[in-house]
Coordinates of C-alpha atoms in Angstrom, one line a residue:
X18 CA 218.8 109.7 226.3
X19 CA 221.6 112.6 225.9
X20 CA 223.7 113.0 222.6
X21 CA 226.8 113.4 224.1
X22 CA 230.3 113.2 222.2
X23 CA 232.3 110.6 224.3
X24 CA 236.2 110.3 224.3
X25 CA 237.7 106.8 223.9
X26 CA 238.5 107.2 227.5
X27 CA 235.9 108.1 228.5
X28 CA 233.5 105.4 227.2
X29 CA 237.2 102.8 227.9
X30 CA 236.8 104.2 231.9
X31 CA 232.6 103.9 230.9
X32 CA 232.5 99.9 230.1
X33 CA 235.0 100.0 233.3
X34 CA 232.1 101.0 235.4
X35 CA 229.5 98.3 233.9
X36 CA 232.7 95.5 233.9
X37 CA 232.7 96.5 238.0
X38 CA 229.1 96.0 238.3
X39 CA 226.6 93.5 238.8
X40 CA 223.8 95.2 236.1
X41 CA 223.0 93.3 233.0
X42 CA 224.0 96.0 229.5
X43 CA 220.2 97.0 229.5
X44 CA 220.0 98.1 232.6
X45 CA 223.5 99.9 232.3
X46 CA 222.5 101.6 229.4
X47 CA 219.9 103.5 231.1
X48 CA 220.8 103.9 234.1
X49 CA 224.1 106.3 232.6
X50 CA 221.0 107.2 230.5
X51 CA 223.3 105.6 227.0
X52 CA 221.6 104.3 223.7
X53 CA 222.2 100.1 224.6
X54 CA 223.1 100.7 220.7
X55 CA 225.6 102.2 220.7
X56 CA 227.2 100.3 223.6
X57 CA 227.7 98.1 222.3
X58 CA 229.0 99.7 219.0
X59 CA 231.3 101.1 220.5
X60 CA 232.8 99.2 222.4
X61 CA 232.5 96.5 220.3
X62 CA 234.7 99.3 218.0
X63 CA 236.8 100.0 220.3
X64 CA 237.9 95.8 221.3
X65 CA 239.0 96.5 217.3
X66 CA 240.9 99.1 217.7
X67 CA 243.0 97.8 220.3
X68 CA 244.0 94.1 219.9
X69 CA 241.9 92.7 222.1
X70 CA 241.7 88.7 220.9
X71 CA 238.2 88.2 222.8
X72 CA 236.9 90.3 220.0
X73 CA 236.4 87.3 217.6
X74 CA 238.0 90.1 214.4
X75 CA 241.9 90.8 213.8
X76 CA 242.4 92.5 211.5
X77 CA 244.2 92.2 208.0
X78 CA 246.4 92.5 205.1
X79 CA 246.4 92.2 202.1
X80 CA 249.6 90.5 201.3
X81 CA 249.4 89.6 197.2
X82 CA 246.5 90.4 194.8
X83 CA 246.1 88.2 191.6
X84 CA 245.6 88.9 187.8
X85 CA 242.8 88.2 186.4
X86 CA 243.4 87.8 182.4
X87 CA 240.9 88.4 179.2
X88 CA 241.9 88.7 175.9
X89 CA 241.0 90.5 173.8
X90 CA 240.9 89.1 170.1
X91 CA 240.5 85.2 169.7
X92 CA 243.7 83.2 169.4
X93 CA 243.4 82.7 165.8
X94 CA 246.4 80.0 165.3
X95 CA 247.8 76.5 168.0
X96 CA 250.0 77.3 170.2
X97 CA 252.7 75.3 172.0
X98 CA 253.7 76.2 175.6
X99 CA 256.8 75.3 176.7
X100 CA 258.6 75.1 180.3
X101 CA 261.6 72.7 181.5
X102 CA 260.6 69.5 179.0
X103 CA 257.4 69.5 178.8
X104 CA 255.6 70.8 176.1
X105 CA 252.3 71.8 175.4
X106 CA 250.2 71.6 172.2
X107 CA 246.5 74.2 172.3
X108 CA 243.9 74.2 169.8
X109 CA 243.1 77.9 168.5
X110 CA 239.3 76.0 168.8
X111 CA 240.5 76.7 173.4
X112 CA 238.3 78.5 175.5
X113 CA 240.4 81.2 176.6
X114 CA 239.2 81.5 180.3
X115 CA 240.4 78.0 180.2
X116 CA 243.8 79.3 178.5
X117 CA 243.8 81.7 181.8
X118 CA 243.0 79.5 184.5
X119 CA 245.7 76.9 182.4
X120 CA 248.6 79.8 183.7
X121 CA 246.8 80.6 186.7
X122 CA 247.5 76.8 187.8
X123 CA 250.7 76.5 186.7
X124 CA 252.0 79.5 188.0
X125 CA 251.5 78.6 191.2

């Protein structure tokens, strides 16, 4: 197989030729001296970068990050959480992980 760097435009032209041919991918690659794995991966890569809805993938972005709570020292006293008209008393031996989960749930 020839190892030649092709531009995205050259790859797009090859994919169009393949689409217009009656050949399967293996035969098309053999006749055009292309590696079938490179052909497939470049085709998939260009579909993703060009937003092709047939690709099965979409680009995403992080819109919110979750904060993890970590207790540096054990809780030495009982505590009371107040929110509007509700009070919640928490004993000093309550596991820190439980408190973190509770705070997370109450904040959502």
